[in-house]
Amino acid sequence: LAKTTQPISMDSYEGQEVNITCSHNNIATNDYITWYQQFPSQGPRFIIQGYKTKVTNEVASLFIPADRKSSTLSLPRVSLSDTAVYYCLVGDDGYNKLIFGAGTRLAVHP
Amino acid sequence: KAGVTQTPRYLIKTRGQQVTLSCSPISGHRSVSWYQQTPGQGLQFLFEYFSETQRNKGNFPGRFSGRQFSNSRSEMNVSTLELGDSALYLCASSHGQGQETQYFGPGTRLLVL
């Protein structure tokens, strides 16, 4: 299972675009890249998933270069409510076994 | 469509007791996974059930067990509670295929005194 590396924490201000990069050098051919968001004392919430190039939904964009060894989650115009921990996951360890790392703690300031 | 529900939301137990937590998945979902979240260890996978069968298991002692019913509802049980079992217990549901979106419940906060 590919290990992921992402920054421990990031700071931003309201209205700015935030980009969180995740490194996954050993990603397997059939692995998808998935991002979850978690607020304190709540369950993680699915944000976006992609395999290659770019994926966009109403919440975020996911950029994946051709070699797929990294990916970048882009949050446009963040607000205070985007303050949360963001997890990057690659594949699963069989039968929906998600392996969570430490995640990136994003703090959005007024 | 209703989301994943977990009961109870909060629980206080003492060492040595046992506890049972319940999870109701999203309607139509046949897979339920359980996770433990602590400040020190983060989110860790406990086990996954699909159609009443355990398909995957994490690295937890045998005190942690689970089961799934024919309506896909799942329970997890922790026997002989230890202080270190204090955690947020989360369940997630999905259709049961690989690498699909997992929908998490709000969790059960367990405090062991």
PDB file of C-alpha atoms in Angstrom:
ATOM      1  CA  LEU A   1       0.000   0.000   0.000  1.00  0.00           C
ATOM      2  CA  ALA A   2       1.497   3.318  -1.041  1.00  0.00           C
ATOM      3  CA  LYS A   3       2.529   5.580   1.800  1.00  0.00           C
ATOM      4  CA  THR A   4       1.541   9.231   1.622  1.00  0.00           C
ATOM      5  CA  THR A   5       3.383  12.297   2.867  1.00  0.00           C
ATOM      6  CA  GLN A   6       1.667  15.633   3.352  1.00  0.00           C
ATOM      7  CA  PRO A   7       2.449  18.761   5.368  1.00  0.00           C
ATOM      8  CA  ILE A   8       1.509  18.568   9.027  1.00  0.00           C
ATOM      9  CA  SER A   9      -0.104  21.981   9.059  1.00  0.00           C
ATOM     10  CA  MET A  10      -0.923  24.988   6.883  1.00  0.00           C
ATOM     11  CA  ASP A  11      -2.275  28.448   7.528  1.00  0.00           C
ATOM     12  CA  SER A  12      -4.345  30.587   5.216  1.00  0.00           C
ATOM     13  CA  TYR A  13      -6.713  33.536   5.231  1.00  0.00           C
ATOM     14  CA  GLU A  14     -10.307  33.838   4.203  1.00  0.00           C
ATOM     15  CA  GLY A  15     -10.790  34.234   0.482  1.00  0.00           C
ATOM     16  CA  GLN A  16      -7.454  32.739  -0.500  1.00  0.00           C
ATOM     17  CA  GLU A  17      -6.873  29.615  -2.540  1.00  0.00           C
ATOM     18  CA  VAL A  18      -5.247  26.773  -0.620  1.00  0.00           C
ATOM     19  CA  ASN A  19      -3.212  24.027  -2.241  1.00  0.00           C
ATOM     20  CA  ILE A  20      -2.253  20.950  -0.231  1.00  0.00           C
ATOM     21  CA  THR A  21       0.239  18.644  -1.890  1.00  0.00           C
ATOM     22  CA  CYS A  22       0.499  14.958  -1.099  1.00  0.00           C
ATOM     23  CA  SER A  23       3.442  12.788  -2.094  1.00  0.00           C
ATOM     24  CA  HIS A  24       2.899   9.105  -2.928  1.00  0.00           C
ATOM     25  CA  ASN A  25       5.975   7.800  -4.718  1.00  0.00           C
ATOM     26  CA  ASN A  26       4.971   4.138  -4.611  1.00  0.00           C
ATOM     27  CA  ILE A  27       1.445   4.457  -5.924  1.00  0.00           C
ATOM     28  CA  ALA A  28       0.239   1.308  -7.670  1.00  0.00           C
ATOM     29  CA  THR A  29      -1.163   1.263 -11.186  1.00  0.00           C
ATOM     30  CA  ASN A  30      -4.748   0.692 -10.076  1.00  0.00           C
ATOM     31  CA  ASP A  31      -4.719   3.010  -7.029  1.00  0.00           C
ATOM     32  CA  TYR A  32      -7.055   5.964  -6.885  1.00  0.00           C
ATOM     33  CA  ILE A  33      -6.225   9.071  -4.857  1.00  0.00           C
ATOM     34  CA  THR A  34      -8.855  10.181  -2.381  1.00  0.00           C
ATOM     35  CA  TRP A  35      -9.111  13.167  -0.053  1.00  0.00           C
ATOM     36  CA  TYR A  36     -11.187  13.388   3.093  1.00  0.00           C
ATOM     37  CA  GLN A  37     -11.919  16.324   5.396  1.00  0.00           C
ATOM     38  CA  GLN A  38     -12.457  15.978   9.122  1.00  0.00           C
ATOM     39  CA  PHE A  39     -13.763  18.464  11.670  1.00  0.00           C
ATOM     40  CA  PRO A  40     -13.121  17.902  15.389  1.00  0.00           C
ATOM     41  CA  SER A  41     -15.184  15.091  16.904  1.00  0.00           C
ATOM     42  CA  GLN A  42     -16.835  14.258  13.585  1.00  0.00           C
ATOM     43  CA  GLY A  43     -16.328  11.505  11.048  1.00  0.00           C
ATOM     44  CA  PRO A  44     -14.219  12.185   7.949  1.00  0.00           C
ATOM     45  CA  ARG A  45     -16.115  13.508   4.951  1.00  0.00           C
ATOM     46  CA  PHE A  46     -15.270  12.566   1.359  1.00  0.00           C
ATOM     47  CA  ILE A  47     -14.063  15.548  -0.679  1.00  0.00           C
ATOM     48  CA  ILE A  48     -12.784  14.275  -3.998  1.00  0.00           C
ATOM     49  CA  GLN A  49     -11.259  11.293  -5.764  1.00  0.00           C
ATOM     50  CA  GLY A  50      -9.215  11.004  -8.912  1.00  0.00           C
ATOM     51  CA  TYR A  51      -6.975   8.731 -10.957  1.00  0.00           C
ATOM     52  CA  LYS A  52      -5.100  11.066 -13.295  1.00  0.00           C
ATOM     53  CA  THR A  53      -5.044  14.638 -14.677  1.00  0.00           C
ATOM     54  CA  LYS A  54      -7.604  16.914 -13.096  1.00  0.00           C
ATOM     55  CA  VAL A  55     -10.875  16.351 -11.298  1.00  0.00           C
ATOM     56  CA  THR A  56     -13.176  19.131 -10.161  1.00  0.00           C
ATOM     57  CA  ASN A  57     -16.353  19.142  -8.130  1.00  0.00           C
ATOM     58  CA  GLU A  58     -18.376  21.813  -6.351  1.00  0.00           C
ATOM     59  CA  VAL A  59     -16.007  21.788  -3.373  1.00  0.00           C
ATOM     60  CA  ALA A  60     -12.459  21.301  -4.661  1.00  0.00           C
ATOM     61  CA  SER A  61     -10.133  20.396  -7.492  1.00  0.00           C
ATOM     62  CA  LEU A  62      -7.602  17.605  -7.568  1.00  0.00           C
ATOM     63  CA  PHE A  63      -4.536  17.871  -9.768  1.00  0.00           C
ATOM     64  CA  ILE A  64      -2.573  14.716 -10.555  1.00  0.00           C
ATOM     65  CA  PRO A  65       0.582  14.890 -12.737  1.00  0.00           C
ATOM     66  CA  ALA A  66       1.313  12.283 -15.369  1.00  0.00           C
ATOM     67  CA  ASP A  67       3.659  10.253 -13.149  1.00  0.00           C
ATOM     68  CA  ARG A  68       0.994  10.178 -10.371  1.00  0.00           C
ATOM     69  CA  LYS A  69       3.680  10.334  -7.693  1.00  0.00           C
ATOM     70  CA  SER A  70       2.005  13.318  -6.104  1.00  0.00           C
ATOM     71  CA  SER A  71      -1.334  15.078  -6.080  1.00  0.00           C
ATOM     72  CA  THR A  72      -2.569  18.515  -5.074  1.00  0.00           C
ATOM     73  CA  LEU A  73      -5.883  19.319  -3.465  1.00  0.00           C
ATOM     74  CA  SER A  74      -6.995  22.837  -4.304  1.00  0.00           C
ATOM     75  CA  LEU A  75      -9.601  24.641  -2.211  1.00  0.00           C
ATOM     76  CA  PRO A  76     -10.770  27.866  -3.869  1.00  0.00           C
ATOM     77  CA  ARG A  77     -11.550  30.921  -1.732  1.00  0.00           C
ATOM     78  CA  VAL A  78     -11.442  29.258   1.673  1.00  0.00           C
ATOM     79  CA  SER A  79     -13.595  30.401   4.557  1.00  0.00           C
ATOM     80  CA  LEU A  80     -13.288  29.947   8.313  1.00  0.00           C
ATOM     81  CA  SER A  81     -15.454  26.841   8.036  1.00  0.00           C
ATOM     82  CA  ASP A  82     -12.755  25.134   5.969  1.00  0.00           C
ATOM     83  CA  THR A  83     -10.579  24.893   9.078  1.00  0.00           C
ATOM     84  CA  ALA A  84     -10.168  21.131   9.423  1.00  0.00           C
ATOM     85  CA  VAL A  85      -7.787  18.213   8.967  1.00  0.00           C
ATOM     86  CA  TYR A  86      -7.364  17.023   5.385  1.00  0.00           C
ATOM     87  CA  TYR A  87      -6.305  13.461   4.645  1.00  0.00           C
ATOM     88  CA  CYS A  88      -4.790  12.170   1.436  1.00  0.00           C
ATOM     89  CA  LEU A  89      -5.279   8.434   0.846  1.00  0.00           C
ATOM     90  CA  VAL A  90      -4.015   6.203  -1.914  1.00  0.00           C
ATOM     91  CA  GLY A  91      -5.813   2.976  -2.733  1.00  0.00           C
ATOM     92  CA  ASP A  92      -7.053   0.792   0.062  1.00  0.00           C
ATOM     93  CA  ASP A  93      -5.584  -2.236   1.777  1.00  0.00           C
ATOM     94  CA  GLY A  94      -8.221  -4.585   0.420  1.00  0.00           C
ATOM     95  CA  TYR A  95     -11.943  -4.545   1.161  1.00  0.00           C
ATOM     96  CA  ASN A  96     -12.388  -0.907   2.072  1.00  0.00           C
ATOM     97  CA  LYS A  97      -9.537  -0.786   4.589  1.00  0.00           C
ATOM     98  CA  LEU A  98      -8.535   2.850   4.479  1.00  0.00           C
ATOM     99  CA  ILE A  99      -5.096   3.767   5.775  1.00  0.00           C
ATOM    100  CA  PHE A 100      -5.106   7.269   7.219  1.00  0.00           C
ATOM    101  CA  GLY A 101      -1.906   9.189   7.831  1.00  0.00           C
ATOM    102  CA  ALA A 102      -1.572  12.156  10.130  1.00  0.00           C
ATOM    103  CA  GLY A 103      -3.270  14.502   7.674  1.00  0.00           C
ATOM    104  CA  THR A 104      -2.773  18.234   7.160  1.00  0.00           C
ATOM    105  CA  ARG A 105      -4.239  20.555   9.738  1.00  0.00           C
ATOM    106  CA  LEU A 106      -5.495  23.627   7.871  1.00  0.00           C
ATOM    107  CA  ALA A 107      -6.210  26.768   9.850  1.00  0.00           C
ATOM    108  CA  VAL A 108      -8.072  29.563   8.076  1.00  0.00           C
ATOM    109  CA  HIS A 109      -7.751  32.979   9.698  1.00  0.00           C
ATOM    110  CA  PRO A 110     -10.030  35.999   9.335  1.00  0.00           C
TER     111      PRO A 110
ATOM    112  CA  LYS B   1     -31.290   9.635   1.970  1.00  0.00           C
ATOM    113  CA  ALA B   2     -30.362   9.310   5.634  1.00  0.00           C
ATOM    114  CA  GLY B   3     -26.683   9.175   6.503  1.00  0.00           C
ATOM    115  CA  VAL B   4     -24.785   6.739   8.661  1.00  0.00           C
ATOM    116  CA  THR B   5     -26.036   6.734  12.227  1.00  0.00           C
ATOM    117  CA  GLN B   6     -24.208   5.585  15.322  1.00  0.00           C
ATOM    118  CA  THR B   7     -25.518   4.977  18.802  1.00  0.00           C
ATOM    119  CA  PRO B   8     -24.872   5.933  21.453  1.00  0.00           C
ATOM    120  CA  ARG B   9     -23.035   9.174  20.730  1.00  0.00           C
ATOM    121  CA  TYR B  10     -21.332   9.293  24.120  1.00  0.00           C
ATOM    122  CA  LEU B  11     -20.529   6.613  26.628  1.00  0.00           C
ATOM    123  CA  ILE B  12     -18.691   6.420  29.924  1.00  0.00           C
ATOM    124  CA  LYS B  13     -17.522   3.053  31.217  1.00  0.00           C
ATOM    125  CA  THR B  14     -15.097   1.811  33.842  1.00  0.00           C
ATOM    126  CA  ARG B  15     -12.131  -0.480  33.369  1.00  0.00           C
ATOM    127  CA  GLY B  16     -13.048  -4.142  33.031  1.00  0.00           C
ATOM    128  CA  GLN B  17     -16.529  -3.503  31.710  1.00  0.00           C
ATOM    129  CA  GLN B  18     -17.643  -4.300  28.192  1.00  0.00           C
ATOM    130  CA  VAL B  19     -19.375  -2.073  25.677  1.00  0.00           C
ATOM    131  CA  THR B  20     -21.406  -2.514  22.500  1.00  0.00           C
ATOM    132  CA  LEU B  21     -21.616   0.184  19.861  1.00  0.00           C
ATOM    133  CA  SER B  22     -24.101   0.226  17.010  1.00  0.00           C
ATOM    134  CA  CYS B  23     -23.906   1.470  13.437  1.00  0.00           C
ATOM    135  CA  SER B  24     -26.689   1.756  10.872  1.00  0.00           C
ATOM    136  CA  PRO B  25     -25.355   2.200   7.336  1.00  0.00           C
ATOM    137  CA  ILE B  26     -26.844   4.191   4.504  1.00  0.00           C
ATOM    138  CA  SER B  27     -29.753   2.353   2.950  1.00  0.00           C
ATOM    139  CA  GLY B  28     -28.515  -0.014   0.246  1.00  0.00           C
ATOM    140  CA  HIS B  29     -24.960  -0.156   1.548  1.00  0.00           C
ATOM    141  CA  ARG B  30     -23.758  -3.633   2.425  1.00  0.00           C
ATOM    142  CA  SER B  31     -20.287  -2.832   3.744  1.00  0.00           C
ATOM    143  CA  VAL B  32     -19.595  -1.442   7.192  1.00  0.00           C
ATOM    144  CA  SER B  33     -16.107  -0.601   8.422  1.00  0.00           C
ATOM    145  CA  TRP B  34     -15.078   0.395  11.921  1.00  0.00           C
ATOM    146  CA  TYR B  35     -12.263   2.756  12.921  1.00  0.00           C
ATOM    147  CA  GLN B  36     -10.764   3.918  16.198  1.00  0.00           C
ATOM    148  CA  GLN B  37      -9.465   7.469  16.476  1.00  0.00           C
ATOM    149  CA  THR B  38      -7.198   8.625  19.289  1.00  0.00           C
ATOM    150  CA  PRO B  39      -4.958  11.689  19.549  1.00  0.00           C
ATOM    151  CA  GLY B  40      -1.866   9.512  19.727  1.00  0.00           C
ATOM    152  CA  GLN B  41      -2.552   6.905  17.047  1.00  0.00           C
ATOM    153  CA  GLY B  42      -4.864   8.769  14.717  1.00  0.00           C
ATOM    154  CA  LEU B  43      -7.455   6.909  12.668  1.00  0.00           C
ATOM    155  CA  GLN B  44      -6.932   3.157  12.707  1.00  0.00           C
ATOM    156  CA  PHE B  45      -8.921   0.479  10.914  1.00  0.00           C
ATOM    157  CA  LEU B  46     -10.578  -2.121  13.143  1.00  0.00           C
ATOM    158  CA  PHE B  47     -12.516  -4.387  10.771  1.00  0.00           C
ATOM    159  CA  GLU B  48     -14.893  -4.485   7.815  1.00  0.00           C
ATOM    160  CA  TYR B  49     -18.072  -6.485   7.327  1.00  0.00           C
ATOM    161  CA  PHE B  50     -19.870  -7.262   4.090  1.00  0.00           C
ATOM    162  CA  SER B  51     -23.025  -9.341   3.894  1.00  0.00           C
ATOM    163  CA  GLU B  52     -22.599 -10.505   7.482  1.00  0.00           C
ATOM    164  CA  THR B  53     -19.016 -11.704   6.898  1.00  0.00           C
ATOM    165  CA  GLN B  54     -15.842 -10.138   8.203  1.00  0.00           C
ATOM    166  CA  ARG B  55     -13.662  -9.528   5.154  1.00  0.00           C
ATOM    167  CA  ASN B  56     -10.820  -7.534   6.625  1.00  0.00           C
ATOM    168  CA  LYS B  57      -9.337  -6.993  10.045  1.00  0.00           C
ATOM    169  CA  GLY B  58      -6.917  -4.507  11.511  1.00  0.00           C
ATOM    170  CA  ASN B  59      -4.244  -5.029  14.103  1.00  0.00           C
ATOM    171  CA  PHE B  60      -6.293  -4.938  17.298  1.00  0.00           C
ATOM    172  CA  PRO B  61      -6.501  -7.464  20.131  1.00  0.00           C
ATOM    173  CA  GLY B  62      -9.265 -10.046  20.301  1.00  0.00           C
ATOM    174  CA  ARG B  63     -11.110  -7.920  22.866  1.00  0.00           C
ATOM    175  CA  PHE B  64     -12.404  -5.993  19.870  1.00  0.00           C
ATOM    176  CA  SER B  65     -15.039  -7.875  17.924  1.00  0.00           C
ATOM    177  CA  GLY B  66     -17.898  -7.106  15.643  1.00  0.00           C
ATOM    178  CA  ARG B  67     -20.787  -8.522  13.728  1.00  0.00           C
ATOM    179  CA  GLN B  68     -23.185  -7.548  10.998  1.00  0.00           C
ATOM    180  CA  PHE B  69     -26.850  -8.370  10.716  1.00  0.00           C
ATOM    181  CA  SER B  70     -28.874  -9.286   7.656  1.00  0.00           C
ATOM    182  CA  ASN B  71     -30.117  -5.690   7.351  1.00  0.00           C
ATOM    183  CA  SER B  72     -26.455  -4.538   7.192  1.00  0.00           C
ATOM    184  CA  ARG B  73     -26.567  -2.911  10.613  1.00  0.00           C
ATOM    185  CA  SER B  74     -23.385  -3.600  12.528  1.00  0.00           C
ATOM    186  CA  GLU B  75     -22.267  -3.730  16.107  1.00  0.00           C
ATOM    187  CA  MET B  76     -18.837  -3.719  17.616  1.00  0.00           C
ATOM    188  CA  ASN B  77     -18.042  -4.974  21.067  1.00  0.00           C
ATOM    189  CA  VAL B  78     -15.093  -4.257  23.308  1.00  0.00           C
ATOM    190  CA  SER B  79     -14.656  -6.528  26.289  1.00  0.00           C
ATOM    191  CA  THR B  80     -12.566  -5.977  29.394  1.00  0.00           C
ATOM    192  CA  LEU B  81     -12.188  -2.272  28.742  1.00  0.00           C
ATOM    193  CA  GLU B  82      -8.832  -0.580  29.338  1.00  0.00           C
ATOM    194  CA  LEU B  83      -8.084   3.097  29.831  1.00  0.00           C
ATOM    195  CA  GLY B  84      -6.418   3.144  26.411  1.00  0.00           C
ATOM    196  CA  ASP B  85      -9.686   2.188  24.745  1.00  0.00           C
ATOM    197  CA  SER B  86     -10.938   5.726  25.298  1.00  0.00           C
ATOM    198  CA  ALA B  87     -11.422   7.001  21.775  1.00  0.00           C
ATOM    199  CA  LEU B  88     -13.793   8.142  19.090  1.00  0.00           C
ATOM    200  CA  TYR B  89     -15.174   5.060  17.343  1.00  0.00           C
ATOM    201  CA  LEU B  90     -16.280   5.670  13.788  1.00  0.00           C
ATOM    202  CA  CYS B  91     -18.110   3.497  11.356  1.00  0.00           C
ATOM    203  CA  ALA B  92     -18.280   3.962   7.612  1.00  0.00           C
ATOM    204  CA  SER B  93     -20.534   2.423   5.026  1.00  0.00           C
ATOM    205  CA  SER B  94     -20.283   1.806   1.302  1.00  0.00           C
ATOM    206  CA  HIS B  95     -21.590  -0.536  -1.371  1.00  0.00           C
ATOM    207  CA  GLY B  96     -18.664  -2.857  -0.780  1.00  0.00           C
ATOM    208  CA  GLN B  97     -16.575  -2.414  -3.901  1.00  0.00           C
ATOM    209  CA  GLY B  98     -12.944  -1.391  -3.713  1.00  0.00           C
ATOM    210  CA  GLN B  99     -11.732   2.193  -3.591  1.00  0.00           C
ATOM    211  CA  GLU B 100     -15.178   3.701  -3.411  1.00  0.00           C
ATOM    212  CA  THR B 101     -16.384   6.576  -1.288  1.00  0.00           C
ATOM    213  CA  GLN B 102     -16.724   5.705   2.374  1.00  0.00           C
ATOM    214  CA  TYR B 103     -19.485   7.535   4.233  1.00  0.00           C
ATOM    215  CA  PHE B 104     -18.650   8.029   7.886  1.00  0.00           C
ATOM    216  CA  GLY B 105     -21.008   8.380  10.793  1.00  0.00           C
ATOM    217  CA  PRO B 106     -20.651  10.986  13.561  1.00  0.00           C
ATOM    218  CA  GLY B 107     -18.895   8.521  15.857  1.00  0.00           C
ATOM    219  CA  THR B 108     -19.312   7.281  19.408  1.00  0.00           C
ATOM    220  CA  ARG B 109     -17.127   8.958  21.998  1.00  0.00           C
ATOM    221  CA  LEU B 110     -16.110   6.354  24.581  1.00  0.00           C
ATOM    222  CA  LEU B 111     -14.474   7.357  27.837  1.00  0.00           C
ATOM    223  CA  VAL B 112     -13.061   4.624  30.045  1.00  0.00           C
ATOM    224  CA  LEU B 113     -12.435   5.586  33.669  1.00  0.00           C
TER     225      LEU B 113
END
